[in-house]
Amino acid sequence: FDEFTRQLEKEGFFKPAPLHVAYRVIEIIVLYTAGFWLLLNKQILLGLLSLSIAQGRCGWLMHEGGHYSLTGNIFIDRTLQVILYGVGCGMSGSWWRIQHNKHHAMPQKLGHDVDLNTLPLVAFTEKIAKKCGMAQKTWIRMQAVMFPMITTLLVALGWQYYLHIRHILRAKNWGELSAIIMRHVIWTVVVTRHFGLGQSILLFLAYDWL
């Protein structure tokens, strides 16, 4: 392992690439801008698709920021993660870092890897499914169908408006809360003001679901 690490270091794999980071951030800004522009110009499906891709790209880039593997500067990486995850996905960077560090400490081991704590909505292994009651097992039997239709949206909303907000308030992380508020301010100014509250909520749910 040490030899392989030295080989990667020699080949420059651990050197920061600021131009690449800038490109990735600009890509997200362009995707979000295009998505909002398309929505306002009645290209609803294309707009939602662009916004959803942007949100997904935020998730991947904030992942690198949470690992401190973007710029080589921990403060900058953490700040980028907070902004990307808060404004781009409506979630808490510090909550993600805590959970993801637990995941990496013992990946794929039941009872230790928090990423496997997916009940009551999803069971990735038979061992997890055995813990379910009868009503829950009925849901789990249909999870292949329910996952793309309902489960992903329920997870996103649960994280955005319960788990992550609860963590932010407990930790008094006002920077993260500000980023999430900014996300909703942008949506309100750009979308709600144009479409009205009811249609704006439906568009947001579709964007979150995609």
CSV table of C-alpha atoms in Angstrom, one decimal:
chain,number,residue,atom,x,y,z
A,1,PHE,CA,0.0,0.0,0.0
A,2,ASP,CA,2.8,2.4,0.9
A,3,GLU,CA,4.6,1.7,-2.3
A,4,PHE,CA,1.4,2.3,-4.3
A,5,THR,CA,0.8,5.5,-2.5
A,6,ARG,CA,4.4,6.7,-3.3
A,7,GLN,CA,3.8,5.8,-6.9
A,8,LEU,CA,0.6,7.9,-7.1
A,9,GLU,CA,2.3,10.8,-5.4
A,10,LYS,CA,5.1,10.6,-7.9
A,11,GLU,CA,2.6,10.7,-10.8
A,12,GLY,CA,0.9,13.8,-9.3
A,13,PHE,CA,-2.4,12.2,-8.3
A,14,PHE,CA,-2.5,14.1,-5.0
A,15,LYS,CA,-1.6,17.5,-6.4
A,16,PRO,CA,-4.4,20.1,-6.3
A,17,ALA,CA,-5.9,21.1,-9.6
A,18,PRO,CA,-7.4,24.5,-9.1
A,19,LEU,CA,-8.4,25.0,-12.7
A,20,HIS,CA,-10.3,21.7,-12.6
A,21,VAL,CA,-12.1,22.8,-9.4
A,22,ALA,CA,-13.0,26.1,-11.0
A,23,TYR,CA,-14.3,24.3,-14.1
A,24,ARG,CA,-16.5,22.0,-11.9
A,25,VAL,CA,-17.9,25.0,-10.0
A,26,ILE,CA,-18.6,26.9,-13.2
A,27,GLU,CA,-20.3,23.8,-14.7
A,28,ILE,CA,-22.7,23.8,-11.7
A,29,ILE,CA,-23.5,27.5,-12.0
A,30,VAL,CA,-24.1,27.1,-15.8
A,31,LEU,CA,-26.4,24.1,-15.2
A,32,TYR,CA,-28.4,25.9,-12.6
A,33,THR,CA,-28.6,29.1,-14.6
A,34,ALA,CA,-29.7,27.1,-17.7
A,35,GLY,CA,-32.3,25.2,-15.7
A,36,PHE,CA,-33.9,28.3,-14.3
A,37,TRP,CA,-33.8,30.0,-17.7
A,38,LEU,CA,-35.5,27.0,-19.3
A,39,LEU,CA,-38.2,26.9,-16.6
A,40,LEU,CA,-39.0,30.6,-17.1
A,41,ASN,CA,-39.2,30.0,-20.8
A,42,LYS,CA,-41.8,27.2,-20.4
A,43,GLN,CA,-39.3,24.4,-21.2
A,44,ILE,CA,-40.4,22.7,-18.0
A,45,LEU,CA,-39.0,19.2,-18.5
A,46,LEU,CA,-35.6,20.4,-19.8
A,47,GLY,CA,-35.4,22.9,-17.0
A,48,LEU,CA,-36.1,20.3,-14.3
A,49,LEU,CA,-33.6,18.0,-15.9
A,50,SER,CA,-30.9,20.7,-16.0
A,51,LEU,CA,-31.6,21.6,-12.3
A,52,SER,CA,-31.5,18.0,-11.3
A,53,ILE,CA,-28.2,17.3,-13.0
A,54,ALA,CA,-26.8,20.4,-11.3
A,55,GLN,CA,-28.0,19.2,-7.9
A,56,GLY,CA,-26.4,15.8,-8.6
A,57,ARG,CA,-23.1,17.4,-9.6
A,58,CYS,CA,-23.2,19.5,-6.4
A,59,GLY,CA,-23.4,16.3,-4.5
A,60,TRP,CA,-20.4,14.8,-6.2
A,61,LEU,CA,-18.3,17.9,-5.9
A,62,MET,CA,-19.2,18.5,-2.2
A,63,HIS,CA,-18.1,14.9,-1.6
A,64,GLU,CA,-14.6,15.8,-2.6
A,65,GLY,CA,-14.8,19.0,-0.5
A,66,GLY,CA,-15.9,16.9,2.5
A,67,HIS,CA,-12.8,14.7,1.9
A,68,TYR,CA,-10.6,17.8,1.7
A,69,SER,CA,-9.4,16.6,-1.7
A,70,LEU,CA,-10.2,19.7,-3.8
A,71,THR,CA,-7.8,22.5,-3.3
A,72,GLY,CA,-5.3,21.2,-0.7
A,73,ASN,CA,-6.6,23.8,1.7
A,74,ILE,CA,-9.0,22.3,4.4
A,75,PHE,CA,-10.7,25.6,5.1
A,76,ILE,CA,-11.4,26.3,1.5
A,77,ASP,CA,-12.5,22.8,0.8
A,78,ARG,CA,-14.9,22.8,3.8
A,79,THR,CA,-16.3,26.2,2.8
A,80,LEU,CA,-16.9,25.0,-0.7
A,81,GLN,CA,-18.6,21.9,0.6
A,82,VAL,CA,-20.9,24.0,2.9
A,83,ILE,CA,-21.9,26.2,0.0
A,84,LEU,CA,-22.3,23.5,-2.6
A,85,TYR,CA,-24.2,21.2,-0.3
A,86,GLY,CA,-26.3,23.9,1.3
A,87,VAL,CA,-27.2,26.0,-1.6
A,88,GLY,CA,-27.0,23.3,-4.2
A,89,CYS,CA,-28.7,20.4,-2.3
A,90,GLY,CA,-30.2,21.9,0.8
A,91,MET,CA,-28.2,19.8,3.2
A,92,SER,CA,-25.6,20.0,5.9
A,93,GLY,CA,-21.9,19.5,5.1
A,94,SER,CA,-20.9,18.8,8.7
A,95,TRP,CA,-23.7,16.2,9.1
A,96,TRP,CA,-22.4,14.5,5.9
A,97,ARG,CA,-18.7,14.5,7.2
A,98,ILE,CA,-19.7,12.9,10.5
A,99,GLN,CA,-21.7,10.2,8.8
A,100,HIS,CA,-19.3,9.6,5.9
A,101,ASN,CA,-16.3,9.3,8.3
A,102,LYS,CA,-18.2,6.6,10.2
A,103,HIS,CA,-18.9,4.9,6.8
A,104,HIS,CA,-15.2,4.9,5.9
A,105,ALA,CA,-14.2,3.7,9.4
A,106,MET,CA,-15.9,0.3,8.7
A,107,PRO,CA,-17.5,0.2,5.3
A,108,GLN,CA,-20.2,-2.4,4.4
A,109,LYS,CA,-20.3,-3.9,8.0
A,110,LEU,CA,-23.7,-4.2,9.5
A,111,GLY,CA,-24.1,-2.4,12.8
A,112,HIS,CA,-21.2,-0.1,12.1
A,113,ASP,CA,-21.5,1.4,8.6
A,114,VAL,CA,-24.2,4.0,8.9
A,115,ASP,CA,-24.8,3.9,5.2
A,116,LEU,CA,-26.5,0.6,5.7
A,117,ASN,CA,-29.0,2.0,8.2
A,118,THR,CA,-31.6,2.4,5.5
A,119,LEU,CA,-34.8,1.1,7.1
A,120,PRO,CA,-37.7,1.6,7.1
A,121,LEU,CA,-37.6,2.5,3.4
A,122,VAL,CA,-34.9,0.3,1.9
A,123,ALA,CA,-33.1,-3.0,2.7
A,124,PHE,CA,-29.9,-3.7,0.8
A,125,THR,CA,-29.4,-7.2,2.3
A,126,GLU,CA,-31.5,-10.1,3.6
A,127,LYS,CA,-30.0,-9.6,7.1
A,128,ILE,CA,-31.5,-6.1,7.3
A,129,ALA,CA,-34.8,-7.3,5.9
A,130,LYS,CA,-35.1,-9.9,8.7
A,131,LYS,CA,-35.5,-7.0,11.1
A,132,CYS,CA,-38.7,-5.8,9.5
A,133,GLY,CA,-42.2,-6.4,10.7
A,134,MET,CA,-44.9,-7.8,8.4
A,135,ALA,CA,-46.2,-4.4,7.2
A,136,GLN,CA,-42.6,-3.2,6.5
A,137,LYS,CA,-41.8,-6.5,4.7
A,138,THR,CA,-44.6,-5.8,2.3
A,139,TRP,CA,-43.0,-2.4,1.5
A,140,ILE,CA,-39.6,-4.0,1.2
A,141,ARG,CA,-40.9,-6.6,-1.3
A,142,MET,CA,-42.0,-3.7,-3.5
A,143,GLN,CA,-38.8,-1.6,-3.0
A,144,ALA,CA,-37.5,-2.1,-6.5
A,145,VAL,CA,-40.6,-0.4,-7.8
A,146,MET,CA,-41.0,2.1,-5.0
A,147,PHE,CA,-37.3,3.2,-4.9
A,148,PRO,CA,-37.4,5.3,-8.2
A,149,MET,CA,-41.0,6.3,-7.8
A,150,ILE,CA,-41.3,7.4,-4.1
A,151,THR,CA,-38.4,6.4,-1.9
A,152,THR,CA,-35.8,8.8,-3.4
A,153,LEU,CA,-38.0,11.8,-2.9
A,154,LEU,CA,-38.9,10.7,0.7
A,155,VAL,CA,-35.2,10.3,1.6
A,156,ALA,CA,-34.3,13.7,0.0
A,157,LEU,CA,-37.1,15.5,1.9
A,158,GLY,CA,-36.4,13.7,5.1
A,159,TRP,CA,-32.7,14.7,4.9
A,160,GLN,CA,-33.4,18.2,3.8
A,161,TYR,CA,-36.1,19.2,6.2
A,162,TYR,CA,-35.6,16.9,9.2
A,163,LEU,CA,-32.2,15.2,9.8
A,164,HIS,CA,-30.0,17.9,8.4
A,165,ILE,CA,-31.9,20.9,9.9
A,166,ARG,CA,-32.0,19.1,13.3
A,167,HIS,CA,-28.3,18.6,13.2
A,168,ILE,CA,-27.6,22.2,12.1
A,169,LEU,CA,-29.8,23.6,15.0
A,170,ARG,CA,-28.2,21.3,17.5
A,171,ALA,CA,-24.7,22.2,16.4
A,172,LYS,CA,-25.7,25.9,16.0
A,173,ASN,CA,-24.0,25.9,12.6
A,174,TRP,CA,-25.4,29.2,11.3
A,175,GLY,CA,-23.2,29.2,8.2
A,176,GLU,CA,-24.8,26.0,7.0
A,177,LEU,CA,-28.2,27.3,7.8
A,178,SER,CA,-27.5,30.5,5.9
A,179,ALA,CA,-26.5,28.4,2.8
A,180,ILE,CA,-29.8,26.5,3.0
A,181,ILE,CA,-31.8,29.6,3.4
A,182,MET,CA,-30.1,31.1,0.4
A,183,ARG,CA,-31.2,28.1,-1.6
A,184,HIS,CA,-34.8,28.8,-0.8
A,185,VAL,CA,-34.5,32.5,-1.3
A,186,ILE,CA,-33.1,31.9,-4.9
A,187,TRP,CA,-36.0,29.4,-5.6
A,188,THR,CA,-38.6,31.9,-4.3
A,189,VAL,CA,-37.2,34.8,-6.2
A,190,VAL,CA,-36.7,33.0,-9.5
A,191,VAL,CA,-39.5,30.3,-9.5
A,192,THR,CA,-42.2,31.1,-6.9
A,193,ARG,CA,-42.5,34.7,-8.0
A,194,HIS,CA,-43.0,33.6,-11.6
A,195,PHE,CA,-45.2,30.5,-11.2
A,196,GLY,CA,-47.0,31.1,-7.9
A,197,LEU,CA,-46.7,29.1,-4.7
A,198,GLY,CA,-48.7,26.0,-5.7
A,199,GLN,CA,-46.9,25.3,-9.0
A,200,SER,CA,-43.6,26.3,-7.5
A,201,ILE,CA,-44.0,23.5,-4.8
A,202,LEU,CA,-44.8,21.0,-7.5
A,203,LEU,CA,-41.8,22.0,-9.5
A,204,PHE,CA,-39.6,21.8,-6.5
A,205,LEU,CA,-40.8,18.3,-5.6
A,206,ALA,CA,-40.2,17.2,-9.2
A,207,TYR,CA,-36.7,18.7,-9.2
A,208,ASP,CA,-35.9,17.0,-5.9
A,209,TRP,CA,-37.3,13.7,-7.2
A,210,LEU,CA,-35.3,13.7,-10.4
